C-alpha atoms as a PDB file:
ATOM      1  CA  UNK A   1      -6.043  50.010   9.348  1.00  0.00           C
ATOM      2  CA  UNK A   2      -7.310  53.469   8.566  1.00  0.00           C
ATOM      3  CA  UNK A   3      -6.481  56.624   6.743  1.00  0.00           C
ATOM      4  CA  UNK A   4      -5.976  59.362   9.297  1.00  0.00           C
ATOM      5  CA  UNK A   5      -7.695  62.684   8.953  1.00  0.00           C
ATOM      6  CA  UNK A   6      -5.004  65.041   7.657  1.00  0.00           C
ATOM      7  CA  UNK A   7      -3.725  68.208   9.245  1.00  0.00           C
ATOM      8  CA  UNK A   8      -5.277  71.491   8.265  1.00  0.00           C
ATOM      9  CA  UNK A   9      -2.832  73.533   6.228  1.00  0.00           C
ATOM     10  CA  UNK A  10      -2.286  77.123   7.278  1.00  0.00           C
ATOM     11  CA  UNK A  11      -2.685  79.843   4.684  1.00  0.00           C
ATOM     12  CA  UNK A  12       0.475  81.808   4.008  1.00  0.00           C
ATOM     13  CA  UNK A  13       1.392  85.062   2.400  1.00  0.00           C
ATOM     14  CA  UNK A  14       5.101  84.570   1.790  1.00  0.00           C
ATOM     15  CA  UNK A  15       5.904  82.517  -1.273  1.00  0.00           C
ATOM     16  CA  UNK A  16       8.855  81.741  -3.479  1.00  0.00           C
ATOM     17  CA  UNK A  17      11.617  79.175  -3.372  1.00  0.00           C
ATOM     18  CA  UNK A  18      13.047  78.866   0.122  1.00  0.00           C
ATOM     19  CA  UNK A  19      10.765  81.627   1.436  1.00  0.00           C
ATOM     20  CA  UNK A  20       9.929  81.311   5.145  1.00  0.00           C
ATOM     21  CA  UNK A  21       6.211  80.946   5.768  1.00  0.00           C
ATOM     22  CA  UNK A  22       4.489  83.080   8.387  1.00  0.00           C
ATOM     23  CA  UNK A  23       1.467  81.342   9.964  1.00  0.00           C
ATOM     24  CA  UNK A  24      -1.730  83.320   9.541  1.00  0.00           C
ATOM     25  CA  UNK A  25      -3.857  84.555  12.458  1.00  0.00           C
ATOM     26  CA  UNK A  26      -1.206  83.572  14.968  1.00  0.00           C
ATOM     27  CA  UNK A  27      -1.798  79.859  14.380  1.00  0.00           C
ATOM     28  CA  UNK A  28       1.046  77.371  14.172  1.00  0.00           C
ATOM     29  CA  UNK A  29       1.723  76.301  10.608  1.00  0.00           C
ATOM     30  CA  UNK A  30       0.121  72.948   9.807  1.00  0.00           C
ATOM     31  CA  UNK A  31      -0.037  71.886  13.475  1.00  0.00           C
ATOM     32  CA  UNK A  32      -0.804  68.288  12.629  1.00  0.00           C
ATOM     33  CA  UNK A  33       0.146  67.140  16.138  1.00  0.00           C
ATOM     34  CA  UNK A  34      -3.318  68.266  17.262  1.00  0.00           C
ATOM     35  CA  UNK A  35      -5.003  65.870  14.892  1.00  0.00           C
ATOM     36  CA  UNK A  36      -6.374  62.597  16.249  1.00  0.00           C
ATOM     37  CA  UNK A  37      -5.953  59.334  14.393  1.00  0.00           C
ATOM     38  CA  UNK A  38      -9.249  57.689  13.579  1.00  0.00           C
ATOM     39  CA  UNK A  39      -7.751  54.219  13.863  1.00  0.00           C
ATOM     40  CA  UNK A  40     -10.050  51.606  15.323  1.00  0.00           C
ATOM     41  CA  UNK A  41      -7.823  49.699  17.740  1.00  0.00           C
ATOM     42  CA  UNK A  42     -10.258  46.793  17.861  1.00  0.00           C
ATOM     43  CA  UNK A  43     -10.068  46.479  14.077  1.00  0.00           C
ATOM     44  CA  UNK A  44      -6.282  46.568  14.235  1.00  0.00           C
ATOM     45  CA  UNK A  45      -6.220  43.829  16.853  1.00  0.00           C
ATOM     46  CA  UNK A  46      -8.602  41.820  14.692  1.00  0.00           C
ATOM     47  CA  UNK A  47      -6.310  42.327  11.692  1.00  0.00           C
ATOM     48  CA  UNK A  48      -3.321  41.227  13.766  1.00  0.00           C
ATOM     49  CA  UNK A  49      -5.154  38.080  14.870  1.00  0.00           C
ATOM     50  CA  UNK A  50      -6.244  37.293  11.318  1.00  0.00           C
ATOM     51  CA  UNK A  51      -2.782  38.016   9.903  1.00  0.00           C
ATOM     52  CA  UNK A  52      -1.024  35.768  12.394  1.00  0.00           C
ATOM     53  CA  UNK A  53      -3.679  33.012  12.244  1.00  0.00           C
ATOM     54  CA  UNK A  54      -4.379  32.857   8.514  1.00  0.00           C
ATOM     55  CA  UNK A  55      -0.920  33.793   7.273  1.00  0.00           C
ATOM     56  CA  UNK A  56       0.216  36.578   4.990  1.00  0.00           C
ATOM     57  CA  UNK A  57      -1.037  35.104   1.702  1.00  0.00           C
ATOM     58  CA  UNK A  58      -4.641  34.762   2.860  1.00  0.00           C
ATOM     59  CA  UNK A  59      -4.537  38.022   4.825  1.00  0.00           C
ATOM     60  CA  UNK A  60      -3.535  39.881   1.663  1.00  0.00           C
ATOM     61  CA  UNK A  61      -6.818  38.822   0.062  1.00  0.00           C
ATOM     62  CA  UNK A  62      -8.601  40.845   2.726  1.00  0.00           C
ATOM     63  CA  UNK A  63      -6.775  43.993   1.612  1.00  0.00           C
ATOM     64  CA  UNK A  64      -8.942  44.309  -1.503  1.00  0.00           C
ATOM     65  CA  UNK A  65     -12.256  44.932   0.307  1.00  0.00           C
ATOM     66  CA  UNK A  66     -10.449  47.148   2.831  1.00  0.00           C
ATOM     67  CA  UNK A  67      -8.962  49.319   0.072  1.00  0.00           C
ATOM     68  CA  UNK A  68     -12.291  49.433  -1.777  1.00  0.00           C
ATOM     69  CA  UNK A  69     -14.089  50.425   1.425  1.00  0.00           C
ATOM     70  CA  UNK A  70     -11.814  53.405   2.037  1.00  0.00           C
ATOM     71  CA  UNK A  71     -11.948  54.406  -1.607  1.00  0.00           C
ATOM     72  CA  UNK A  72     -15.743  54.589  -1.439  1.00  0.00           C
ATOM     73  CA  UNK A  73     -16.363  56.069   2.022  1.00  0.00           C
ATOM     74  CA  UNK A  74     -13.387  58.342   2.665  1.00  0.00           C
ATOM     75  CA  UNK A  75     -13.981  61.139   0.206  1.00  0.00           C
ATOM     76  CA  UNK A  76     -11.253  63.339   1.660  1.00  0.00           C
ATOM     77  CA  UNK A  77      -8.590  60.657   1.205  1.00  0.00           C
ATOM     78  CA  UNK A  78      -9.917  59.822  -2.263  1.00  0.00           C
ATOM     79  CA  UNK A  79      -9.739  63.437  -3.424  1.00  0.00           C
ATOM     80  CA  UNK A  80      -6.271  63.918  -1.938  1.00  0.00           C
ATOM     81  CA  UNK A  81      -5.042  60.725  -3.587  1.00  0.00           C
ATOM     82  CA  UNK A  82      -6.344  61.762  -6.999  1.00  0.00           C
ATOM     83  CA  UNK A  83      -4.882  65.256  -6.604  1.00  0.00           C
ATOM     84  CA  UNK A  84      -1.443  63.924  -5.724  1.00  0.00           C
ATOM     85  CA  UNK A  85      -1.494  61.205  -8.391  1.00  0.00           C
ATOM     86  CA  UNK A  86      -2.536  63.723 -11.045  1.00  0.00           C
ATOM     87  CA  UNK A  87       0.554  65.736 -10.207  1.00  0.00           C
ATOM     88  CA  UNK A  88       3.007  62.848 -10.020  1.00  0.00           C
ATOM     89  CA  UNK A  89       1.677  60.865 -13.006  1.00  0.00           C
ATOM     90  CA  UNK A  90       1.383  63.934 -15.240  1.00  0.00           C
ATOM     91  CA  UNK A  91      -2.165  63.008 -16.293  1.00  0.00           C
ATOM     92  CA  UNK A  92      -5.626  63.012 -14.700  1.00  0.00           C
ATOM     93  CA  UNK A  93      -5.692  60.232 -12.110  1.00  0.00           C
ATOM     94  CA  UNK A  94      -8.507  57.683 -12.217  1.00  0.00           C
ATOM     95  CA  UNK A  95     -10.385  55.872  -9.466  1.00  0.00           C
ATOM     96  CA  UNK A  96      -8.341  52.796 -10.379  1.00  0.00           C
ATOM     97  CA  UNK A  97      -5.176  54.780  -9.673  1.00  0.00           C
ATOM     98  CA  UNK A  98      -6.486  55.813  -6.258  1.00  0.00           C
ATOM     99  CA  UNK A  99      -7.523  52.241  -5.502  1.00  0.00           C
ATOM    100  CA  UNK A 100      -3.998  51.073  -6.275  1.00  0.00           C
ATOM    101  CA  UNK A 101      -2.623  53.873  -4.084  1.00  0.00           C
ATOM    102  CA  UNK A 102      -4.779  52.941  -1.085  1.00  0.00           C
ATOM    103  CA  UNK A 103      -4.145  49.210  -1.602  1.00  0.00           C
ATOM    104  CA  UNK A 104      -0.398  49.849  -1.561  1.00  0.00           C
ATOM    105  CA  UNK A 105      -0.770  51.672   1.742  1.00  0.00           C
ATOM    106  CA  UNK A 106      -2.857  48.851   3.209  1.00  0.00           C
ATOM    107  CA  UNK A 107      -0.270  46.276   2.100  1.00  0.00           C
ATOM    108  CA  UNK A 108       2.544  48.064   3.949  1.00  0.00           C
ATOM    109  CA  UNK A 109       0.390  48.310   7.088  1.00  0.00           C
ATOM    110  CA  UNK A 110      -0.321  44.575   6.957  1.00  0.00           C
ATOM    111  CA  UNK A 111       3.371  43.830   6.515  1.00  0.00           C
ATOM    112  CA  UNK A 112       4.062  45.931   9.602  1.00  0.00           C
ATOM    113  CA  UNK A 113       2.406  43.171  11.644  1.00  0.00           C
ATOM    114  CA  UNK A 114       4.921  40.590  10.422  1.00  0.00           C
ATOM    115  CA  UNK A 115       7.945  42.879  10.540  1.00  0.00           C
ATOM    116  CA  UNK A 116       7.222  43.885  14.132  1.00  0.00           C
ATOM    117  CA  UNK A 117       6.811  40.207  15.011  1.00  0.00           C
ATOM    118  CA  UNK A 118      10.261  39.499  13.562  1.00  0.00           C
ATOM    119  CA  UNK A 119       9.009  37.517  10.540  1.00  0.00           C
ATOM    120  CA  UNK A 120      11.701  38.897   8.243  1.00  0.00           C
ATOM    121  CA  UNK A 121      11.852  35.578   6.412  1.00  0.00           C
ATOM    122  CA  UNK A 122       8.619  36.476   4.640  1.00  0.00           C
ATOM    123  CA  UNK A 123      10.214  39.332   2.704  1.00  0.00           C
ATOM    124  CA  UNK A 124      12.813  40.027   0.057  1.00  0.00           C
ATOM    125  CA  UNK A 125      14.620  43.217   1.019  1.00  0.00           C
ATOM    126  CA  UNK A 126      17.304  44.787  -1.148  1.00  0.00           C
ATOM    127  CA  UNK A 127      19.457  47.675   0.010  1.00  0.00           C
ATOM    128  CA  UNK A 128      21.188  50.525  -1.778  1.00  0.00           C
ATOM    129  CA  UNK A 129      24.010  52.568  -0.248  1.00  0.00           C
ATOM    130  CA  UNK A 130      23.745  50.854   3.136  1.00  0.00           C
ATOM    131  CA  UNK A 131      27.245  52.117   3.881  1.00  0.00           C
ATOM    132  CA  UNK A 132      25.629  55.481   4.652  1.00  0.00           C
ATOM    133  CA  UNK A 133      24.444  54.045   7.969  1.00  0.00           C
ATOM    134  CA  UNK A 134      27.371  51.646   8.361  1.00  0.00           C
ATOM    135  CA  UNK A 135      29.629  54.690   8.813  1.00  0.00           C
ATOM    136  CA  UNK A 136      27.789  55.530  12.026  1.00  0.00           C
ATOM    137  CA  UNK A 137      27.961  51.930  13.230  1.00  0.00           C
ATOM    138  CA  UNK A 138      31.688  51.648  12.568  1.00  0.00           C
ATOM    139  CA  UNK A 139      32.601  54.932  14.238  1.00  0.00           C
ATOM    140  CA  UNK A 140      30.117  54.642  17.095  1.00  0.00           C
ATOM    141  CA  UNK A 141      28.667  58.048  16.206  1.00  0.00           C
ATOM    142  CA  UNK A 142      24.928  58.386  16.079  1.00  0.00           C
ATOM    143  CA  UNK A 143      23.146  59.999  13.155  1.00  0.00           C
ATOM    144  CA  UNK A 144      19.799  61.544  12.299  1.00  0.00           C
ATOM    145  CA  UNK A 145      17.926  59.583   9.651  1.00  0.00           C
ATOM    146  CA  UNK A 146      15.225  61.580   7.876  1.00  0.00           C
ATOM    147  CA  UNK A 147      12.477  59.936   5.892  1.00  0.00           C
ATOM    148  CA  UNK A 148       8.934  60.557   4.679  1.00  0.00           C
ATOM    149  CA  UNK A 149       5.524  58.919   4.663  1.00  0.00           C
ATOM    150  CA  UNK A 150       6.892  56.872   1.808  1.00  0.00           C
ATOM    151  CA  UNK A 151       6.826  53.078   1.716  1.00  0.00           C
ATOM    152  CA  UNK A 152       7.598  51.280   4.976  1.00  0.00           C
ATOM    153  CA  UNK A 153       9.520  52.614   7.957  1.00  0.00           C
ATOM    154  CA  UNK A 154       9.279  49.173   9.595  1.00  0.00           C
ATOM    155  CA  UNK A 155      11.270  47.604   6.748  1.00  0.00           C
ATOM    156  CA  UNK A 156      13.947  50.223   7.340  1.00  0.00           C
ATOM    157  CA  UNK A 157      13.953  49.674  11.103  1.00  0.00           C
ATOM    158  CA  UNK A 158      14.167  45.891  10.737  1.00  0.00           C
ATOM    159  CA  UNK A 159      17.111  46.089   8.331  1.00  0.00           C
ATOM    160  CA  UNK A 160      18.996  48.660  10.405  1.00  0.00           C
ATOM    161  CA  UNK A 161      18.538  46.596  13.556  1.00  0.00           C
ATOM    162  CA  UNK A 162      19.657  43.519  11.654  1.00  0.00           C
ATOM    163  CA  UNK A 163      22.933  45.330  10.970  1.00  0.00           C
ATOM    164  CA  UNK A 164      23.424  46.072  14.653  1.00  0.00           C
ATOM    165  CA  UNK A 165      21.917  49.574  14.743  1.00  0.00           C
ATOM    166  CA  UNK A 166      19.692  50.916  17.500  1.00  0.00           C
ATOM    167  CA  UNK A 167      16.842  52.948  16.022  1.00  0.00           C
ATOM    168  CA  UNK A 168      14.529  55.349  17.866  1.00  0.00           C
ATOM    169  CA  UNK A 169      11.677  57.286  16.309  1.00  0.00           C
ATOM    170  CA  UNK A 170      11.299  60.992  17.111  1.00  0.00           C
ATOM    171  CA  UNK A 171       7.747  62.306  17.409  1.00  0.00           C
ATOM    172  CA  UNK A 172       5.695  64.777  19.362  1.00  0.00           C
ATOM    173  CA  UNK A 173       4.169  63.549  22.618  1.00  0.00           C
ATOM    174  CA  UNK A 174       0.521  63.351  21.532  1.00  0.00           C
ATOM    175  CA  UNK A 175       1.450  61.476  18.364  1.00  0.00           C
ATOM    176  CA  UNK A 176       3.786  59.222  20.337  1.00  0.00           C
ATOM    177  CA  UNK A 177       0.881  58.078  22.517  1.00  0.00           C
ATOM    178  CA  UNK A 178      -1.334  57.436  19.489  1.00  0.00           C
ATOM    179  CA  UNK A 179       1.323  55.579  17.526  1.00  0.00           C
ATOM    180  CA  UNK A 180       2.426  53.510  20.522  1.00  0.00           C
ATOM    181  CA  UNK A 181      -1.199  52.499  21.122  1.00  0.00           C
ATOM    182  CA  UNK A 182      -1.553  51.492  17.466  1.00  0.00           C
ATOM    183  CA  UNK A 183       1.716  49.531  17.536  1.00  0.00           C
ATOM    184  CA  UNK A 184       0.630  47.788  20.747  1.00  0.00           C
ATOM    185  CA  UNK A 185      -2.545  46.711  18.967  1.00  0.00           C
ATOM    186  CA  UNK A 186      -0.538  45.363  16.028  1.00  0.00           C
ATOM    187  CA  UNK A 187       2.348  43.797  17.953  1.00  0.00           C
ATOM    188  CA  UNK A 188       1.721  43.550  21.713  1.00  0.00           C
ATOM    189  CA  UNK A 189       4.847  43.028  23.753  1.00  0.00           C
ATOM    190  CA  UNK A 190       7.175  44.377  21.072  1.00  0.00           C
ATOM    191  CA  UNK A 191       9.381  47.171  22.410  1.00  0.00           C
ATOM    192  CA  UNK A 192       9.629  50.187  20.111  1.00  0.00           C
ATOM    193  CA  UNK A 193      12.089  52.920  21.042  1.00  0.00           C
ATOM    194  CA  UNK A 194      10.582  56.388  20.778  1.00  0.00           C
ATOM    195  CA  UNK A 195      11.702  59.808  21.956  1.00  0.00           C
ATOM    196  CA  UNK A 196       8.788  62.183  22.540  1.00  0.00           C
ATOM    197  CA  UNK A 197       9.816  65.716  21.598  1.00  0.00           C
ATOM    198  CA  UNK A 198       8.363  68.513  23.673  1.00  0.00           C
ATOM    199  CA  UNK A 199       8.814  66.711  26.982  1.00  0.00           C
ATOM    200  CA  UNK A 200      11.238  67.999  29.629  1.00  0.00           C
ATOM    201  CA  UNK A 201      14.572  66.308  29.126  1.00  0.00           C
ATOM    202  CA  UNK A 202      13.773  65.156  25.583  1.00  0.00           C
ATOM    203  CA  UNK A 203      16.818  66.860  24.090  1.00  0.00           C
ATOM    204  CA  UNK A 204      19.124  65.355  26.713  1.00  0.00           C
ATOM    205  CA  UNK A 205      17.649  61.926  25.991  1.00  0.00           C
ATOM    206  CA  UNK A 206      18.119  62.420  22.248  1.00  0.00           C
ATOM    207  CA  UNK A 207      21.702  63.609  22.667  1.00  0.00           C
ATOM    208  CA  UNK A 208      22.518  60.623  24.871  1.00  0.00           C
ATOM    209  CA  UNK A 209      20.913  58.239  22.388  1.00  0.00           C
ATOM    210  CA  UNK A 210      23.057  59.647  19.594  1.00  0.00           C
ATOM    211  CA  UNK A 211      26.205  59.720  21.726  1.00  0.00           C
ATOM    212  CA  UNK A 212      25.667  56.006  22.391  1.00  0.00           C
ATOM    213  CA  UNK A 213      25.747  55.355  18.643  1.00  0.00           C
ATOM    214  CA  UNK A 214      21.994  55.159  18.029  1.00  0.00           C
ATOM    215  CA  UNK A 215      20.082  56.293  14.968  1.00  0.00           C
ATOM    216  CA  UNK A 216      17.239  58.777  15.498  1.00  0.00           C
ATOM    217  CA  UNK A 217      14.613  58.736  12.750  1.00  0.00           C
ATOM    218  CA  UNK A 218      11.886  61.195  11.892  1.00  0.00           C
ATOM    219  CA  UNK A 219       9.581  61.845   8.951  1.00  0.00           C
ATOM    220  CA  UNK A 220      10.063  65.311   7.490  1.00  0.00           C
ATOM    221  CA  UNK A 221       7.265  65.580   4.925  1.00  0.00           C
ATOM    222  CA  UNK A 222       4.841  67.262   7.294  1.00  0.00           C
ATOM    223  CA  UNK A 223       5.419  70.690   8.745  1.00  0.00           C
ATOM    224  CA  UNK A 224       6.156  70.820  12.468  1.00  0.00           C
ATOM    225  CA  UNK A 225       4.789  73.175  15.124  1.00  0.00           C
ATOM    226  CA  UNK A 226       6.918  76.296  15.542  1.00  0.00           C
ATOM    227  CA  UNK A 227       6.330  76.879  19.254  1.00  0.00           C
ATOM    228  CA  UNK A 228       9.895  78.030  19.916  1.00  0.00           C
ATOM    229  CA  UNK A 229      10.286  80.122  16.801  1.00  0.00           C
ATOM    230  CA  UNK A 230      13.539  78.306  16.088  1.00  0.00           C
ATOM    231  CA  UNK A 231      12.295  76.435  13.048  1.00  0.00           C
ATOM    232  CA  UNK A 232      11.019  77.822   9.765  1.00  0.00           C
ATOM    233  CA  UNK A 233       8.665  76.484   7.155  1.00  0.00           C
ATOM    234  CA  UNK A 234       9.905  76.928   3.596  1.00  0.00           C
ATOM    235  CA  UNK A 235       7.813  76.833   0.448  1.00  0.00           C
ATOM    236  CA  UNK A 236       9.801  74.745  -2.030  1.00  0.00           C
ATOM    237  CA  UNK A 237       9.039  73.410  -5.536  1.00  0.00           C
ATOM    238  CA  UNK A 238       7.520  69.941  -5.251  1.00  0.00           C
ATOM    239  CA  UNK A 239       5.709  68.067  -8.034  1.00  0.00           C
ATOM    240  CA  UNK A 240       4.924  71.124 -10.102  1.00  0.00           C
ATOM    241  CA  UNK A 241       3.953  73.581  -7.376  1.00  0.00           C
ATOM    242  CA  UNK A 242       5.251  75.037  -4.141  1.00  0.00           C
ATOM    243  CA  UNK A 243       4.604  73.121  -0.915  1.00  0.00           C
ATOM    244  CA  UNK A 244       5.515  73.759   2.750  1.00  0.00           C
ATOM    245  CA  UNK A 245       8.461  71.895   4.298  1.00  0.00           C
ATOM    246  CA  UNK A 246       9.916  72.479   7.744  1.00  0.00           C
ATOM    247  CA  UNK A 247      13.650  72.936   8.226  1.00  0.00           C
ATOM    248  CA  UNK A 248      13.209  71.686  11.816  1.00  0.00           C
ATOM    249  CA  UNK A 249      14.784  68.216  11.357  1.00  0.00           C
ATOM    250  CA  UNK A 250      17.914  69.736   9.824  1.00  0.00           C
ATOM    251  CA  UNK A 251      18.096  72.565  12.339  1.00  0.00           C
ATOM    252  CA  UNK A 252      17.889  69.940  15.099  1.00  0.00           C
ATOM    253  CA  UNK A 253      20.722  67.934  13.515  1.00  0.00           C
ATOM    254  CA  UNK A 254      22.811  71.098  13.195  1.00  0.00           C
ATOM    255  CA  UNK A 255      22.255  71.975  16.833  1.00  0.00           C
ATOM    256  CA  UNK A 256      23.385  68.476  17.864  1.00  0.00           C
ATOM    257  CA  UNK A 257      26.288  68.453  15.323  1.00  0.00           C
ATOM    258  CA  UNK A 258      25.212  65.250  13.553  1.00  0.00           C
ATOM    259  CA  UNK A 259      25.217  63.622  10.140  1.00  0.00           C
ATOM    260  CA  UNK A 260      21.848  63.519   8.389  1.00  0.00           C
ATOM    261  CA  UNK A 261      20.970  60.518   6.222  1.00  0.00           C
ATOM    262  CA  UNK A 262      17.930  60.318   3.958  1.00  0.00           C
ATOM    263  CA  UNK A 263      16.085  56.993   4.244  1.00  0.00           C
ATOM    264  CA  UNK A 264      13.293  55.302   2.323  1.00  0.00           C
ATOM    265  CA  UNK A 265      11.835  51.782   2.429  1.00  0.00           C
ATOM    266  CA  UNK A 266      10.195  51.445  -0.990  1.00  0.00           C
ATOM    267  CA  UNK A 267       7.476  48.845  -1.537  1.00  0.00           C
ATOM    268  CA  UNK A 268       7.580  47.119  -4.929  1.00  0.00           C
ATOM    269  CA  UNK A 269       4.591  44.812  -4.519  1.00  0.00           C
ATOM    270  CA  UNK A 270       4.267  41.255  -3.294  1.00  0.00           C
ATOM    271  CA  UNK A 271       6.894  40.727  -0.604  1.00  0.00           C
ATOM    272  CA  UNK A 272       9.565  42.974  -2.166  1.00  0.00           C
ATOM    273  CA  UNK A 273      11.070  46.024  -0.495  1.00  0.00           C
ATOM    274  CA  UNK A 274      14.039  48.179  -1.421  1.00  0.00           C
ATOM    275  CA  UNK A 275      15.915  50.370   1.026  1.00  0.00           C
ATOM    276  CA  UNK A 276      17.576  53.623  -0.029  1.00  0.00           C
ATOM    277  CA  UNK A 277      20.037  55.687   2.014  1.00  0.00           C
ATOM    278  CA  UNK A 278      21.644  58.965   0.918  1.00  0.00           C
ATOM    279  CA  UNK A 279      23.736  61.302   3.060  1.00  0.00           C
ATOM    280  CA  UNK A 280      22.051  64.702   3.059  1.00  0.00           C
ATOM    281  CA  UNK A 281      24.301  66.778   5.283  1.00  0.00           C
ATOM    282  CA  UNK A 282      27.103  66.588   7.825  1.00  0.00           C
ATOM    283  CA  UNK A 283      26.861  69.176  10.583  1.00  0.00           C
ATOM    284  CA  UNK A 284      29.607  67.730  12.782  1.00  0.00           C
ATOM    285  CA  UNK A 285      32.181  70.397  11.936  1.00  0.00           C
ATOM    286  CA  UNK A 286      30.088  73.478  11.162  1.00  0.00           C
ATOM    287  CA  UNK A 287      29.838  76.627  13.239  1.00  0.00           C
ATOM    288  CA  UNK A 288      27.128  76.623  15.878  1.00  0.00           C
ATOM    289  CA  UNK A 289      25.404  79.728  14.492  1.00  0.00           C
ATOM    290  CA  UNK A 290      25.476  82.282  11.733  1.00  0.00           C
ATOM    291  CA  UNK A 291      24.416  82.843   8.145  1.00  0.00           C
ATOM    292  CA  UNK A 292      26.575  80.007   6.838  1.00  0.00           C
ATOM    293  CA  UNK A 293      24.780  77.508   9.054  1.00  0.00           C
ATOM    294  CA  UNK A 294      21.379  78.791   7.914  1.00  0.00           C
ATOM    295  CA  UNK A 295      22.458  78.376   4.304  1.00  0.00           C
ATOM    296  CA  UNK A 296      23.555  74.790   4.963  1.00  0.00           C
ATOM    297  CA  UNK A 297      20.224  74.023   6.643  1.00  0.00           C
ATOM    298  CA  UNK A 298      18.258  75.442   3.707  1.00  0.00           C
ATOM    299  CA  UNK A 299      20.451  73.500   1.267  1.00  0.00           C
ATOM    300  CA  UNK A 300      19.848  70.252   3.173  1.00  0.00           C
ATOM    301  CA  UNK A 301      16.089  70.886   3.197  1.00  0.00           C
ATOM    302  CA  UNK A 302      16.083  71.532  -0.553  1.00  0.00           C
ATOM    303  CA  UNK A 303      18.100  68.376  -1.218  1.00  0.00           C
ATOM    304  CA  UNK A 304      15.632  66.388   0.887  1.00  0.00           C
ATOM    305  CA  UNK A 305      12.702  67.715  -1.150  1.00  0.00           C
ATOM    306  CA  UNK A 306      14.505  66.932  -4.421  1.00  0.00           C
ATOM    307  CA  UNK A 307      15.173  63.342  -3.325  1.00  0.00           C
ATOM    308  CA  UNK A 308      11.579  62.920  -2.147  1.00  0.00           C
ATOM    309  CA  UNK A 309      10.207  64.255  -5.434  1.00  0.00           C
ATOM    310  CA  UNK A 310      12.408  61.882  -7.421  1.00  0.00           C
ATOM    311  CA  UNK A 311      11.229  58.856  -5.442  1.00  0.00           C
ATOM    312  CA  UNK A 312       7.583  59.916  -5.721  1.00  0.00           C
ATOM    313  CA  UNK A 313       7.990  59.920  -9.493  1.00  0.00           C
ATOM    314  CA  UNK A 314       9.821  56.582  -9.409  1.00  0.00           C
ATOM    315  CA  UNK A 315       7.297  54.806  -7.122  1.00  0.00           C
ATOM    316  CA  UNK A 316       4.236  57.096  -7.170  1.00  0.00           C
ATOM    317  CA  UNK A 317       1.927  54.778  -5.208  1.00  0.00           C
ATOM    318  CA  UNK A 318       4.300  54.678  -2.217  1.00  0.00           C
ATOM    319  CA  UNK A 319       3.638  58.174  -0.836  1.00  0.00           C
ATOM    320  CA  UNK A 320       0.992  58.029   1.912  1.00  0.00           C
ATOM    321  CA  UNK A 321       0.074  61.612   2.798  1.00  0.00           C
ATOM    322  CA  UNK A 322      -3.670  61.380   2.239  1.00  0.00           C
ATOM    323  CA  UNK A 323      -4.450  65.088   2.514  1.00  0.00           C
ATOM    324  CA  UNK A 324      -4.100  68.218   0.389  1.00  0.00           C
ATOM    325  CA  UNK A 325      -0.358  68.615   0.834  1.00  0.00           C
ATOM    326  CA  UNK A 326      -0.175  71.818  -1.210  1.00  0.00           C
ATOM    327  CA  UNK A 327      -3.141  73.523   0.419  1.00  0.00           C
ATOM    328  CA  UNK A 328      -6.425  74.717  -1.027  1.00  0.00           C
ATOM    329  CA  UNK A 329      -4.768  77.826  -2.461  1.00  0.00           C
ATOM    330  CA  UNK A 330      -2.429  75.795  -4.686  1.00  0.00           C
ATOM    331  CA  UNK A 331      -2.631  76.507  -8.388  1.00  0.00           C
ATOM    332  CA  UNK A 332      -4.915  73.801  -9.846  1.00  0.00           C
ATOM    333  CA  UNK A 333      -3.735  74.546 -13.375  1.00  0.00           C
ATOM    334  CA  UNK A 334      -0.278  73.263 -12.472  1.00  0.00           C
ATOM    335  CA  UNK A 335      -1.552  70.018 -11.027  1.00  0.00           C
ATOM    336  CA  UNK A 336      -1.284  67.986 -14.204  1.00  0.00           C
ATOM    337  CA  UNK A 337       2.066  69.406 -15.245  1.00  0.00           C
ATOM    338  CA  UNK A 338       5.232  67.496 -14.385  1.00  0.00           C
ATOM    339  CA  UNK A 339       7.793  69.525 -12.461  1.00  0.00           C
ATOM    340  CA  UNK A 340      10.559  71.135 -14.484  1.00  0.00           C
ATOM    341  CA  UNK A 341      13.824  69.157 -13.953  1.00  0.00           C
END
């Protein structure tokens, strides 16, 4: 288990709610796909062996020294955690707060081992508004499900598959290789459906997956590369300041004429998870182009950010973006102020 080195945020000149961001110096905005995870695959295999041999209760004891280790040695993650927690808690965050934050992250990574191995009996999982995905299952129409680095995606995947859904994760090719290697270390032999964007034929594969009634999930709280110029990065109010969010996931759903459902697998400690689903947009009947479509895409992006902000305030230790999400040029004076409702 490790905290990945975060993407480097691009400086921007354009600001204001819903303002498109122009990458500086010709660089792609927040091109985090070029980053390399610093995960130690040997350590992950060792964790898997220990988790499956000793059992979840004993393995959880090991999380305390792991969390303490990262708190002490990973200064970048520690500073990012305290910066985020100061914003979301509305007070200066302490080292104890950051320890709890990192421990929460480590707990969800450990649980990934058991969830991928099919040990769903170890967990209590409650769901809210599950009918949002049941609609797609009943009609046979696929949908885009958009989440964040919030809680556990594996808990979401396990529950959706338990209800008869087929779930594939969308990611860029380099990240797909890294994540598949990490998942193979955690759960060898377990088949995870992924669709690597950027490859030839990726869009045809995605369209076919959706046409066959599958769910396609992606995490939208990191900005995406804008190689084609088709996507925009918007600066939107988030936890008391403006932060960059890509409209790419919603533009993709609009192009494919699909419903978009917000998803979150919230971790409440121990073995308790809660799933949330909210329909964000329905692009099945909209025009293929034009100002009205752009307005709907921006509205869906803003609603996503509002939902994400609300959940961060509700379960502040569940958000696992361990980097300066707002960028070094964010206004530090606003960090301790709660966002205006």
